[in-house]
Every structure is written in structure tokens, then in C-alpha cells.
Amino acid sequence: MVSAEAKEQMRAVAAQYPTLRSAVLPALYIAQDEEGYITEAALEAVAEALRLNVDEVKSVATFYTMFFKEQPGKRVIKVCTSISCYLRGCDQLVEHLENRLGVKRGETTADGRYTLLTAECLASCGTAPVLQVNNEFVEQVTPESADALIDALNQELDNESAGTAQGQEKAATPATPEKSRTEAAGTKRR
Ligand code: FES
């Protein structure tokens, strides 16, 4: 269920656009942040906030690959496979991550921790190959630094699980600072 606060955020974002319809993408992001993926409730909330019908919203949500149709892993890893990253070895990087995580691209690990995706140009061609972990960019990735990144993410997820088990309030930000994560991976963050 999409909260009243999220619906209010959608209306606030929509007020910045000349027409309500123009705010479909940011409204869908708000809904996805809250629900984890684009649920029926998310579609209905966006439609209500923007005074559109649900089918109109659904046609946008299903067109764009950044909106998930089912629950993704806790960390979504997107590896850029466009030309600059291709020339700098993204294929080997994807294969390495597939082996490390035990999934093929497009799949989520059985433990629900990771979804591995490929993506079109992530707009950081000069630091190829590039990947994204949720909203964080990681640049100049090698198989070795990818291993260090997964080690750091595993630690981060272990910490989150331990916190949840102790009944602690789930932190809004990762338990391990992003800087530490990228430093551990030996890469640069944009
Ligand atoms: S080609 Fe990978 S970031 Fe542009």
C-alpha cells in the first residue's frame, strides 16, 4: 500500500511540471521506492495523484526497464554494456558477476540479496566499465574490484540483517558508508 506521504510527494513533484501527465516518471520512482517494485497499488496511487487512468500509467511503467515488475533483490547491480564499456571488458565483468552470484543476467539470487541486470549507457563512458548498485555508480570496475565490491555488499547486508534481528529500526541509508564500499572495491564513485 502506498502511504499518504508518498502520494503527497507525487502531488508536490507534479506541481513542478506544466501538466500532471509530465510527472509520471518521477511519481513512479516515488511509488517504486516505497513498494520495492511497481505493484498494482503503485499504479493506482500514481494514477490517482496525476488524475490519469491506471492503464495509461501501466503503459509507461512497463515500457521503461528501470521499473521493476516483481520484487528485485536488496541490491540491484546494473552493468553497462554499451560501446565504451564493451570495449573495456564489460562482457567479462558480467560473466564474472554471474559466476560469483550464481545467477544469469536478469535474475535474482535465491537469497533475495542481488538482482543482476545489464543496462544501456550509464553516462560515464570515460570511466568505463561502469556499474550501478541501486543508485550508486561504481567506475573503472575490474573482476577483482567487483569481488571486493560484493564482499563489501555482503558485509553491509549482514549488518542490516543483524540489525533487523535485534529489532532495531532499519536504517534509511546503508549500514556501511558508500565511500567505504567503493574504496573497498578499489574504484571511484561519481
Ligand atoms: S558506455 Fe558505459 S557508461 Fe557509457
mmCIF file of C-alpha atoms and ligand atoms in Angstrom:
data_model
loop_
_atom_site.group_PDB
_atom_site.id
_atom_site.type_symbol
_atom_site.label_atom_id
_atom_site.label_comp_id
_atom_site.label_asym_id
_atom_site.label_seq_id
_atom_site.Cartn_x
_atom_site.Cartn_y
_atom_site.Cartn_z
ATOM 1 C CA MET A 1 0.000 0.000 0.000
ATOM 2 C CA VAL A 2 1.364 3.401 -0.946
ATOM 3 C CA SER A 3 1.444 5.788 2.003
ATOM 4 C CA ALA A 4 -0.278 9.138 2.191
ATOM 5 C CA GLU A 5 3.178 10.750 2.446
ATOM 6 C CA ALA A 6 4.284 9.186 -0.840
ATOM 7 C CA LYS A 7 1.088 10.336 -2.549
ATOM 8 C CA GLU A 8 1.709 13.829 -1.228
ATOM 9 C CA GLN A 9 5.257 13.686 -2.633
ATOM 10 C CA MET A 10 3.837 12.731 -6.025
ATOM 11 C CA ARG A 11 1.483 15.690 -5.984
ATOM 12 C CA ALA A 12 4.320 18.004 -4.927
ATOM 13 C CA VAL A 13 6.523 16.764 -7.774
ATOM 14 C CA ALA A 14 3.663 17.079 -10.251
ATOM 15 C CA ALA A 15 3.198 20.720 -9.250
ATOM 16 C CA GLN A 16 6.640 21.432 -10.729
ATOM 17 C CA TYR A 17 5.568 20.346 -14.218
ATOM 18 C CA PRO A 18 3.365 22.169 -16.713
ATOM 19 C CA THR A 19 0.938 19.214 -16.847
ATOM 20 C CA LEU A 20 0.242 16.417 -14.367
ATOM 21 C CA ARG A 21 0.925 13.809 -17.045
ATOM 22 C CA SER A 22 4.546 15.024 -17.321
ATOM 23 C CA ALA A 23 5.220 13.765 -13.793
ATOM 24 C CA VAL A 24 4.534 10.083 -14.461
ATOM 25 C CA LEU A 25 8.193 9.012 -14.312
ATOM 26 C CA PRO A 26 9.110 10.763 -11.037
ATOM 27 C CA ALA A 27 5.822 9.631 -9.495
ATOM 28 C CA LEU A 28 6.573 6.035 -10.486
ATOM 29 C CA TYR A 29 10.017 6.347 -8.872
ATOM 30 C CA ILE A 30 8.389 7.510 -5.640
ATOM 31 C CA ALA A 31 5.964 4.583 -5.741
ATOM 32 C CA GLN A 32 8.736 2.095 -6.525
ATOM 33 C CA ASP A 33 10.896 3.399 -3.688
ATOM 34 C CA GLU A 34 8.071 2.706 -1.309
ATOM 35 C CA GLU A 35 6.756 -0.605 -2.659
ATOM 36 C CA GLY A 36 10.045 -2.091 -3.892
ATOM 37 C CA TYR A 37 8.564 -2.600 -7.354
ATOM 38 C CA ILE A 38 5.605 -1.453 -9.401
ATOM 39 C CA THR A 39 2.650 -3.116 -7.728
ATOM 40 C CA GLU A 40 -0.995 -2.639 -8.628
ATOM 41 C CA ALA A 41 -1.222 -0.337 -5.615
ATOM 42 C CA ALA A 42 1.674 1.719 -7.017
ATOM 43 C CA LEU A 43 -0.045 2.080 -10.385
ATOM 44 C CA GLU A 44 -3.281 3.111 -8.713
ATOM 45 C CA ALA A 45 -1.536 5.642 -6.465
ATOM 46 C CA VAL A 46 0.231 7.291 -9.401
ATOM 47 C CA ALA A 47 -2.959 7.322 -11.456
ATOM 48 C CA GLU A 48 -4.870 8.919 -8.596
ATOM 49 C CA ALA A 49 -2.194 11.540 -7.870
ATOM 50 C CA LEU A 50 -1.874 12.533 -11.529
ATOM 51 C CA ARG A 51 -5.530 12.111 -12.431
ATOM 52 C CA LEU A 52 -4.791 9.547 -15.121
ATOM 53 C CA ASN A 53 -6.270 6.129 -15.649
ATOM 54 C CA VAL A 54 -4.343 3.093 -14.446
ATOM 55 C CA ASP A 55 -3.758 1.719 -17.951
ATOM 56 C CA GLU A 56 -2.008 4.925 -19.008
ATOM 57 C CA VAL A 57 0.337 4.699 -16.043
ATOM 58 C CA LYS A 58 0.883 0.990 -16.608
ATOM 59 C CA SER A 59 1.884 1.544 -20.238
ATOM 60 C CA VAL A 60 4.681 3.862 -19.068
ATOM 61 C CA ALA A 61 5.785 1.597 -16.213
ATOM 62 C CA THR A 62 6.032 -1.454 -18.458
ATOM 63 C CA PHE A 63 7.905 0.426 -21.204
ATOM 64 C CA TYR A 64 10.873 1.531 -19.100
ATOM 65 C CA THR A 65 13.304 -1.065 -17.788
ATOM 66 C CA MET A 66 14.139 0.896 -14.637
ATOM 67 C CA PHE A 67 10.764 -0.006 -13.204
ATOM 68 C CA PHE A 68 10.580 -3.484 -11.722
ATOM 69 C CA LYS A 69 7.637 -5.755 -12.409
ATOM 70 C CA GLU A 70 8.460 -8.011 -9.482
ATOM 71 C CA GLN A 71 10.354 -7.756 -6.222
ATOM 72 C CA PRO A 72 14.066 -7.240 -7.016
ATOM 73 C CA GLY A 73 16.988 -8.166 -4.784
ATOM 74 C CA LYS A 74 18.016 -5.881 -1.944
ATOM 75 C CA ARG A 75 20.865 -4.642 -4.107
ATOM 76 C CA VAL A 76 20.285 -4.224 -7.844
ATOM 77 C CA ILE A 77 23.515 -4.371 -9.836
ATOM 78 C CA LYS A 78 23.305 -2.925 -13.354
ATOM 79 C CA VAL A 79 26.332 -3.371 -15.582
ATOM 80 C CA CYS A 80 26.585 -1.039 -18.554
ATOM 81 C CA THR A 81 27.028 -2.954 -21.807
ATOM 82 C CA SER A 82 27.115 -0.075 -24.263
ATOM 83 C CA ILE A 83 30.061 0.558 -26.554
ATOM 84 C CA SER A 84 32.651 2.185 -24.270
ATOM 85 C CA CYS A 85 32.067 -0.352 -21.538
ATOM 86 C CA TYR A 86 32.035 -3.144 -24.108
ATOM 87 C CA LEU A 87 35.459 -2.072 -25.379
ATOM 88 C CA ARG A 88 36.704 -2.050 -21.777
ATOM 89 C CA GLY A 89 35.601 -5.573 -20.938
ATOM 90 C CA CYS A 90 32.044 -5.367 -19.625
ATOM 91 C CA ASP A 91 31.215 -8.793 -21.086
ATOM 92 C CA GLN A 92 33.882 -10.443 -18.955
ATOM 93 C CA LEU A 93 32.682 -8.399 -15.998
ATOM 94 C CA VAL A 94 29.093 -9.588 -16.425
ATOM 95 C CA GLU A 95 30.263 -13.171 -16.770
ATOM 96 C CA HIS A 96 32.393 -12.801 -13.661
ATOM 97 C CA LEU A 97 29.440 -11.457 -11.672
ATOM 98 C CA GLU A 98 27.183 -14.222 -12.991
ATOM 99 C CA ASN A 99 29.646 -16.802 -11.704
ATOM 100 C CA ARG A 100 30.203 -15.021 -8.408
ATOM 101 C CA LEU A 101 26.490 -14.574 -7.679
ATOM 102 C CA GLY A 102 25.291 -17.835 -9.232
ATOM 103 C CA VAL A 103 22.667 -16.164 -11.441
ATOM 104 C CA LYS A 104 22.334 -15.142 -15.060
ATOM 105 C CA ARG A 105 21.747 -11.534 -16.071
ATOM 106 C CA GLY A 106 18.137 -10.599 -15.419
ATOM 107 C CA GLU A 107 17.874 -12.925 -12.424
ATOM 108 C CA THR A 108 17.711 -12.512 -8.642
ATOM 109 C CA THR A 109 19.771 -14.664 -6.299
ATOM 110 C CA ALA A 110 17.879 -17.325 -4.352
ATOM 111 C CA ASP A 111 18.581 -15.495 -1.075
ATOM 112 C CA GLY A 112 16.962 -12.326 -2.451
ATOM 113 C CA ARG A 113 20.112 -10.265 -1.974
ATOM 114 C CA TYR A 114 21.070 -9.388 -5.530
ATOM 115 C CA THR A 115 19.468 -8.780 -8.899
ATOM 116 C CA LEU A 116 21.959 -8.692 -11.770
ATOM 117 C CA LEU A 117 20.986 -6.628 -14.795
ATOM 118 C CA THR A 118 22.637 -5.119 -17.824
ATOM 119 C CA ALA A 119 21.905 -1.567 -18.881
ATOM 120 C CA GLU A 120 22.400 0.817 -21.742
ATOM 121 C CA CYS A 121 24.948 3.628 -21.402
ATOM 122 C CA LEU A 122 25.090 4.879 -17.813
ATOM 123 C CA ALA A 123 26.587 8.175 -18.981
ATOM 124 C CA SER A 124 30.045 7.690 -17.547
ATOM 125 C CA CYS A 125 31.801 6.398 -20.674
ATOM 126 C CA GLY A 126 35.150 7.979 -19.753
ATOM 127 C CA THR A 127 35.436 5.761 -16.700
ATOM 128 C CA ALA A 128 34.281 2.527 -18.319
ATOM 129 C CA PRO A 129 33.475 -0.131 -17.423
ATOM 130 C CA VAL A 130 30.778 1.144 -15.116
ATOM 131 C CA LEU A 131 28.130 -0.455 -12.981
ATOM 132 C CA GLN A 132 25.458 0.819 -10.656
ATOM 133 C CA VAL A 133 24.455 -0.612 -7.275
ATOM 134 C CA ASN A 134 20.971 0.718 -6.608
ATOM 135 C CA ASN A 135 21.624 4.449 -7.108
ATOM 136 C CA GLU A 136 25.387 4.437 -6.649
ATOM 137 C CA PHE A 137 27.799 4.469 -9.582
ATOM 138 C CA VAL A 138 30.973 2.413 -9.437
ATOM 139 C CA GLU A 139 33.547 3.164 -12.098
ATOM 140 C CA GLN A 140 36.574 1.511 -13.687
ATOM 141 C CA VAL A 141 35.431 -1.869 -12.444
ATOM 142 C CA THR A 142 37.606 -4.934 -12.840
ATOM 143 C CA PRO A 143 36.718 -8.528 -11.919
ATOM 144 C CA GLU A 144 38.942 -8.138 -8.859
ATOM 145 C CA SER A 145 37.332 -4.900 -7.731
ATOM 146 C CA ALA A 146 33.893 -6.419 -8.438
ATOM 147 C CA ASP A 147 34.766 -9.224 -5.996
ATOM 148 C CA ALA A 148 35.772 -6.675 -3.369
ATOM 149 C CA LEU A 149 32.528 -4.810 -4.018
ATOM 150 C CA ILE A 150 30.424 -7.955 -3.490
ATOM 151 C CA ASP A 151 32.377 -8.706 -0.290
ATOM 152 C CA ALA A 152 31.576 -5.200 0.989
ATOM 153 C CA LEU A 153 27.917 -5.501 -0.017
ATOM 154 C CA ASN A 154 27.637 -8.881 1.706
ATOM 155 C CA GLN A 155 29.022 -7.323 4.862
ATOM 156 C CA GLU A 156 26.586 -4.444 4.546
ATOM 157 C CA LEU A 157 23.637 -6.823 4.115
ATOM 158 C CA ASP A 158 24.826 -8.972 7.041
ATOM 159 C CA ASN A 159 24.883 -5.847 9.206
ATOM 160 C CA GLU A 160 21.379 -4.913 8.069
ATOM 161 C CA SER A 161 20.094 -8.427 8.830
ATOM 162 C CA ALA A 162 21.709 -8.362 12.277
ATOM 163 C CA GLY A 163 20.098 -5.003 12.970
ATOM 164 C CA THR A 164 16.693 -6.298 11.888
ATOM 165 C CA ALA A 165 17.070 -9.420 14.012
ATOM 166 C CA GLN A 166 17.734 -7.255 17.056
ATOM 167 C CA GLY A 167 14.567 -5.320 16.400
ATOM 168 C CA GLN A 168 16.447 -2.191 15.509
ATOM 169 C CA GLU A 169 14.852 0.304 13.220
ATOM 170 C CA LYS A 170 16.011 -0.309 9.683
ATOM 171 C CA ALA A 171 18.419 2.407 8.646
ATOM 172 C CA ALA A 172 17.372 4.574 5.708
ATOM 173 C CA THR A 173 20.941 4.574 4.473
ATOM 174 C CA PRO A 174 23.277 1.587 4.032
ATOM 175 C CA ALA A 175 24.957 0.400 7.248
ATOM 176 C CA THR A 176 28.321 0.688 5.514
ATOM 177 C CA PRO A 177 29.005 4.173 4.175
ATOM 178 C CA GLU A 178 29.078 4.310 0.400
ATOM 179 C CA LYS A 179 32.578 5.703 0.475
ATOM 180 C CA SER A 180 33.814 2.643 2.311
ATOM 181 C CA ARG A 181 32.080 0.373 -0.149
ATOM 182 C CA THR A 182 33.664 1.910 -3.208
ATOM 183 C CA GLU A 183 37.022 2.210 -1.506
ATOM 184 C CA ALA A 184 36.804 -1.474 -0.711
ATOM 185 C CA ALA A 185 36.110 -2.145 -4.357
ATOM 186 C CA GLY A 186 39.129 -0.082 -5.349
ATOM 187 C CA THR A 187 37.005 2.031 -7.647
ATOM 188 C CA LYS A 188 35.929 5.613 -7.996
ATOM 189 C CA ARG A 189 32.451 6.827 -7.223
ATOM 190 C CA ARG A 190 30.926 9.532 -9.315
HETATM 191 S S1 FES B 1 29.117 3.092 -22.494
HETATM 192 FE FE1 FES B 1 29.122 2.508 -20.401
HETATM 193 S S2 FES B 1 28.801 4.379 -19.403
HETATM 194 FE FE2 FES B 1 28.625 4.912 -21.474
#
